[in-house]
């Protein structure tokens, strides 16, 4: 016999408590389910929320000033933003291949974007959106006279006045490869090679040149003519026959958001073309 059955008072209380206890357990069960749904919703953003995430755009360092201005115009025109990340093209490609959350790549060559497309990492075919020029540059106090045919560099090397020549890493930066090609075409690579200091990307190389850390260097014309660097240096466009064309390719990465695609279209549109040309790039007609 249970304690409730032996005690009428307890039996009466138990009869009163059992419905209340059942209601309490039902409430706890419903509340727990609701909390679980809320947690799931919090950890799984809706499609609408995902659309509001600012897309990250990767770009070669040579494009910094042009793309920063284009992004500002894009925000003014649409009210939307993009996050820009700059680096050496080869490094950016490796990061995309490794799963970095870049949604668009603006490269300093066209081979890199074609490589991404061949591996199935792009949404549609890549395009060439700009053509770059190689410049030779030095501070105004440098012992190297600057000219397109590198005569000043030849004379300074012969006189033993050059201690360092800056180029971007030719393994990852197309402007670095172009710099070596120009030195070789001018017949100066053998003399210059021991003096070369390598920047991680063309932006760092431009810093070496503009600060005088290198006596002379090869950088993108887009950086040489920028309002930040132009007052600090002398520069000249290198003979274009001395290096392979620098075709800047653009690719939309697979899974890119509509906002990322809209920015890519804006870069190729009238305002983007205007800014690119003002920053020293050639722009294909189509």
Short mmCIF file of C-alpha atoms in Angstrom, two decimals:
data_model
loop_
_atom_site.label_atom_id
_atom_site.label_comp_id
_atom_site.label_asym_id
_atom_site.label_seq_id
_atom_site.Cartn_x
_atom_site.Cartn_y
_atom_site.Cartn_z
CA UNK A 1 0.00 0.00 0.00
CA UNK A 2 1.43 3.44 -0.98
CA UNK A 3 1.82 6.32 1.39
CA UNK A 4 -0.97 8.16 -0.47
CA UNK A 5 -3.36 5.25 -0.14
CA UNK A 6 -2.67 4.89 3.62
CA UNK A 7 -3.15 8.61 4.23
CA UNK A 8 -6.40 10.12 2.86
CA UNK A 9 -5.10 13.68 3.26
CA UNK A 10 -2.03 12.98 1.18
CA UNK A 11 -4.14 11.12 -1.33
CA UNK A 12 -6.38 14.19 -1.69
CA UNK A 13 -3.35 16.51 -2.14
CA UNK A 14 -1.86 14.21 -4.72
CA UNK A 15 -5.05 14.29 -6.72
CA UNK A 16 -4.88 18.08 -6.73
CA UNK A 17 -1.16 18.24 -7.66
CA UNK A 18 -1.11 15.73 -10.48
CA UNK A 19 -2.92 17.95 -13.06
CA UNK A 20 -0.75 20.94 -12.11
CA UNK A 21 2.43 18.88 -12.48
CA UNK A 22 1.30 17.65 -15.89
CA UNK A 23 0.67 21.23 -17.02
CA UNK A 24 4.10 22.32 -15.78
CA UNK A 25 5.84 19.53 -17.67
CA UNK A 26 3.92 20.42 -20.83
CA UNK A 27 4.95 24.09 -20.47
CA UNK A 28 8.63 23.17 -20.01
CA UNK A 29 8.48 20.93 -23.10
CA UNK A 30 6.94 23.65 -25.26
CA UNK A 31 9.37 26.31 -23.96
CA UNK A 32 12.39 24.08 -24.65
CA UNK A 33 11.23 23.50 -28.21
CA UNK A 34 10.76 27.23 -28.71
CA UNK A 35 14.26 27.97 -27.41
CA UNK A 36 15.70 25.34 -29.74
CA UNK A 37 13.93 26.97 -32.69
CA UNK A 38 15.25 30.38 -31.69
CA UNK A 39 18.82 29.05 -31.37
CA UNK A 40 18.59 27.43 -34.80
CA UNK A 41 17.28 30.64 -36.32
CA UNK A 42 20.09 32.64 -34.71
CA UNK A 43 22.77 30.28 -36.03
CA UNK A 44 21.28 30.03 -39.54
CA UNK A 45 20.87 33.52 -41.07
CA UNK A 46 17.94 33.88 -43.43
CA UNK A 47 18.44 34.43 -47.12
CA UNK A 48 17.46 38.05 -46.59
CA UNK A 49 20.16 38.48 -43.93
CA UNK A 50 22.77 36.86 -46.15
CA UNK A 51 21.95 39.31 -48.92
CA UNK A 52 22.80 42.15 -46.53
CA UNK A 53 26.34 40.91 -45.89
CA UNK A 54 28.93 43.26 -47.44
CA UNK A 55 30.77 41.32 -50.19
CA UNK A 56 34.56 41.06 -50.00
CA UNK A 57 36.40 41.88 -53.21
CA UNK A 58 40.01 40.81 -53.82
CA UNK A 59 42.23 42.91 -56.08
CA UNK A 60 45.81 43.30 -57.20
CA UNK A 61 47.67 46.04 -55.33
CA UNK A 62 48.17 47.99 -58.56
CA UNK A 63 44.41 48.64 -58.58
CA UNK A 64 44.20 50.12 -55.08
CA UNK A 65 43.61 53.79 -55.86
CA UNK A 66 41.32 53.14 -58.82
CA UNK A 67 39.12 50.61 -57.03
CA UNK A 68 38.90 52.66 -53.85
CA UNK A 69 37.52 55.56 -55.89
CA UNK A 70 35.19 53.29 -57.85
CA UNK A 71 33.90 51.72 -54.62
CA UNK A 72 33.18 55.19 -53.23
CA UNK A 73 31.22 56.08 -56.35
CA UNK A 74 29.37 52.76 -56.20
CA UNK A 75 28.30 53.46 -52.62
CA UNK A 76 27.16 56.96 -53.54
CA UNK A 77 25.15 55.65 -56.49
CA UNK A 78 23.58 52.61 -54.81
CA UNK A 79 23.90 53.05 -51.05
CA UNK A 80 25.67 49.68 -50.89
CA UNK A 81 29.21 48.88 -49.82
CA UNK A 82 31.99 46.45 -50.69
CA UNK A 83 35.05 45.46 -48.70
CA UNK A 84 38.30 45.67 -50.68
CA UNK A 85 41.32 43.45 -49.99
CA UNK A 86 44.57 44.05 -51.90
CA UNK A 87 47.57 41.82 -52.48
CA UNK A 88 49.69 40.00 -55.05
CA UNK A 89 47.52 38.30 -57.65
CA UNK A 90 49.11 34.88 -57.18
CA UNK A 91 48.56 34.98 -53.43
CA UNK A 92 44.91 36.01 -53.84
CA UNK A 93 44.31 33.14 -56.24
CA UNK A 94 45.81 30.68 -53.77
CA UNK A 95 43.51 32.05 -51.06
CA UNK A 96 40.42 31.66 -53.25
CA UNK A 97 41.43 28.09 -54.08
CA UNK A 98 41.76 27.45 -50.35
CA UNK A 99 38.23 28.72 -49.70
CA UNK A 100 38.76 32.39 -48.79
CA UNK A 101 35.40 34.25 -48.86
CA UNK A 102 36.27 36.55 -51.77
CA UNK A 103 33.37 37.08 -54.16
CA UNK A 104 35.13 38.89 -57.00
CA UNK A 105 38.78 38.92 -58.10
CA UNK A 106 40.35 41.80 -60.01
CA UNK A 107 43.73 40.40 -61.04
CA UNK A 108 46.86 41.95 -62.52
CA UNK A 109 46.85 39.37 -65.31
CA UNK A 110 44.35 37.27 -67.22
CA UNK A 111 46.01 33.88 -66.69
CA UNK A 112 45.04 33.77 -63.01
CA UNK A 113 41.32 34.28 -63.60
CA UNK A 114 41.38 31.75 -66.45
CA UNK A 115 42.97 29.27 -64.05
CA UNK A 116 40.14 29.80 -61.57
CA UNK A 117 37.56 29.36 -64.32
CA UNK A 118 39.18 26.15 -65.58
CA UNK A 119 38.95 24.71 -62.06
CA UNK A 120 35.25 25.55 -61.86
CA UNK A 121 35.70 28.30 -59.26
CA UNK A 122 34.00 31.11 -61.18
CA UNK A 123 30.49 32.14 -62.09
CA UNK A 124 30.73 32.62 -65.84
CA UNK A 125 33.79 33.36 -67.94
CA UNK A 126 36.42 35.88 -66.80
CA UNK A 127 36.99 39.07 -68.78
CA UNK A 128 39.81 41.55 -69.34
CA UNK A 129 38.62 44.85 -67.87
CA UNK A 130 41.82 46.94 -68.00
CA UNK A 131 45.37 47.02 -69.35
CA UNK A 132 48.25 48.17 -67.23
CA UNK A 133 51.56 49.85 -67.96
CA UNK A 134 54.94 49.32 -66.33
CA UNK A 135 56.79 52.37 -65.02
CA UNK A 136 60.36 52.85 -63.88
CA UNK A 137 60.53 55.22 -60.91
CA UNK A 138 62.83 56.73 -58.29
CA UNK A 139 62.76 59.49 -55.70
CA UNK A 140 63.78 62.93 -56.83
CA UNK A 141 67.00 62.55 -54.82
CA UNK A 142 67.95 59.25 -56.48
CA UNK A 143 71.23 58.99 -58.44
CA UNK A 144 69.29 57.31 -61.27
CA UNK A 145 67.91 59.47 -64.08
CA UNK A 146 64.52 58.18 -65.19
CA UNK A 147 63.55 57.53 -68.82
CA UNK A 148 61.52 55.03 -70.85
CA UNK A 149 64.56 53.36 -72.44
CA UNK A 150 66.39 52.88 -69.10
CA UNK A 151 69.42 54.84 -70.31
CA UNK A 152 69.72 56.57 -66.94
CA UNK A 153 69.68 53.23 -65.15
CA UNK A 154 72.34 51.88 -67.52
CA UNK A 155 74.62 54.86 -66.82
CA UNK A 156 74.07 54.69 -63.06
CA UNK A 157 74.85 50.96 -63.02
CA UNK A 158 78.03 51.52 -65.02
CA UNK A 159 79.11 54.23 -62.57
CA UNK A 160 78.42 52.00 -59.57
CA UNK A 161 75.80 54.39 -58.21
CA UNK A 162 73.00 51.85 -57.83
CA UNK A 163 72.77 49.82 -54.64
CA UNK A 164 69.22 48.48 -54.94
CA UNK A 165 66.54 47.94 -57.59
CA UNK A 166 63.01 47.16 -56.44
CA UNK A 167 60.60 44.86 -58.24
CA UNK A 168 57.56 42.93 -57.06
CA UNK A 169 57.84 39.19 -56.54
CA UNK A 170 57.80 37.82 -60.12
CA UNK A 171 56.37 34.51 -58.87
CA UNK A 172 53.12 36.08 -57.70
CA UNK A 173 52.95 39.63 -59.15
CA UNK A 174 52.65 40.17 -62.93
CA UNK A 175 54.25 43.61 -62.67
CA UNK A 176 57.26 41.90 -61.09
CA UNK A 177 57.54 39.56 -64.04
CA UNK A 178 57.22 42.54 -66.38
CA UNK A 179 60.03 44.31 -64.51
CA UNK A 180 62.41 41.40 -65.03
CA UNK A 181 61.38 41.15 -68.68
CA UNK A 182 62.16 44.85 -69.17
CA UNK A 183 65.59 44.53 -67.56
CA UNK A 184 66.37 41.55 -69.76
CA UNK A 185 65.16 43.29 -72.92
CA UNK A 186 67.34 46.29 -72.10
CA UNK A 187 70.34 44.03 -71.59
CA UNK A 188 70.64 44.99 -67.91
CA UNK A 189 69.39 41.91 -66.06
CA UNK A 190 72.83 40.38 -65.45
CA UNK A 191 74.11 43.59 -63.83
CA UNK A 192 70.88 44.32 -62.02
CA UNK A 193 70.13 40.84 -60.65
CA UNK A 194 72.43 41.01 -57.58
CA UNK A 195 70.93 44.39 -56.65
CA UNK A 196 67.25 43.39 -56.83
CA UNK A 197 65.12 43.72 -53.70
CA UNK A 198 61.75 42.03 -53.93
CA UNK A 199 58.47 43.41 -52.68
CA UNK A 200 55.70 41.04 -51.64
CA UNK A 201 53.41 42.86 -54.08
CA UNK A 202 53.53 45.94 -56.28
CA UNK A 203 52.20 48.13 -53.46
CA UNK A 204 55.12 47.25 -51.18
CA UNK A 205 57.50 47.72 -54.11
CA UNK A 206 56.12 51.21 -54.67
CA UNK A 207 56.77 51.95 -50.99
CA UNK A 208 60.41 50.87 -51.39
CA UNK A 209 60.73 53.32 -54.29
CA UNK A 210 58.82 56.29 -52.85
CA UNK A 211 60.66 56.18 -49.51
CA UNK A 212 64.10 55.86 -51.08
CA UNK A 213 64.62 52.40 -49.59
CA UNK A 214 65.51 51.41 -53.18
CA UNK A 215 67.43 53.65 -55.60
CA UNK A 216 65.08 52.77 -58.45
CA UNK A 217 62.23 50.37 -59.09
CA UNK A 218 59.62 49.05 -61.48
CA UNK A 219 56.02 49.71 -60.47
CA UNK A 220 52.57 50.00 -62.00
CA UNK A 221 51.91 53.29 -63.79
CA UNK A 222 48.62 53.45 -61.88
CA UNK A 223 50.62 53.84 -58.67
CA UNK A 224 53.29 56.11 -60.16
CA UNK A 225 50.71 58.69 -61.26
CA UNK A 226 48.63 58.55 -58.07
CA UNK A 227 48.28 61.71 -56.01
CA UNK A 228 50.00 59.94 -53.11
CA UNK A 229 53.16 58.93 -54.98
CA UNK A 230 53.49 61.32 -57.92
CA UNK A 231 54.80 64.26 -55.81
CA UNK A 232 57.52 62.04 -54.33
CA UNK A 233 59.02 60.43 -57.42
CA UNK A 234 60.12 60.78 -61.00
CA UNK A 235 58.65 58.13 -63.28
CA UNK A 236 58.41 57.13 -66.92
CA UNK A 237 56.47 54.44 -68.74
CA UNK A 238 58.82 51.65 -69.81
CA UNK A 239 59.05 50.77 -73.50
CA UNK A 240 55.96 48.51 -73.92
CA UNK A 241 57.83 46.31 -76.39
CA UNK A 242 60.07 45.14 -73.55
CA UNK A 243 57.44 43.21 -71.61
CA UNK A 244 54.36 41.10 -72.27
CA UNK A 245 51.02 42.96 -72.16
CA UNK A 246 49.61 43.33 -68.67
CA UNK A 247 45.93 42.43 -69.10
CA UNK A 248 43.96 42.80 -65.90
CA UNK A 249 41.36 40.03 -65.70
CA UNK A 250 38.20 39.98 -63.60
CA UNK A 251 36.30 36.92 -62.38
CA UNK A 252 33.15 36.56 -60.31
CA UNK A 253 33.73 33.74 -57.83
CA UNK A 254 31.17 30.93 -57.75
CA UNK A 255 28.45 31.63 -55.20
CA UNK A 256 28.93 35.40 -55.31
CA UNK A 257 26.01 37.50 -54.10
CA UNK A 258 23.94 39.76 -56.37
CA UNK A 259 25.61 42.77 -54.71
CA UNK A 260 29.07 41.45 -55.61
CA UNK A 261 27.99 40.94 -59.21
CA UNK A 262 26.50 44.43 -59.28
CA UNK A 263 29.83 45.92 -58.19
CA UNK A 264 31.67 43.93 -60.88
CA UNK A 265 29.28 45.36 -63.47
CA UNK A 266 29.77 48.87 -62.06
CA UNK A 267 33.55 48.60 -62.49
CA UNK A 268 33.04 47.79 -66.17
CA UNK A 269 30.42 50.49 -66.59
CA UNK A 270 30.86 54.16 -67.61
CA UNK A 271 31.94 55.44 -64.17
CA UNK A 272 34.33 52.58 -63.60
CA UNK A 273 35.93 53.06 -67.01
CA UNK A 274 36.33 56.78 -66.36
CA UNK A 275 38.17 56.16 -63.08
CA UNK A 276 40.38 53.43 -64.54
CA UNK A 277 41.49 55.65 -67.41
CA UNK A 278 42.18 58.56 -65.05
CA UNK A 279 44.38 56.23 -63.01
CA UNK A 280 46.63 55.25 -65.89
CA UNK A 281 44.91 52.13 -67.21
CA UNK A 282 43.88 51.35 -70.73
CA UNK A 283 40.28 50.12 -70.95
CA UNK A 284 39.11 47.69 -73.66
CA UNK A 285 36.24 49.00 -75.76
CA UNK A 286 34.23 45.84 -75.19
#
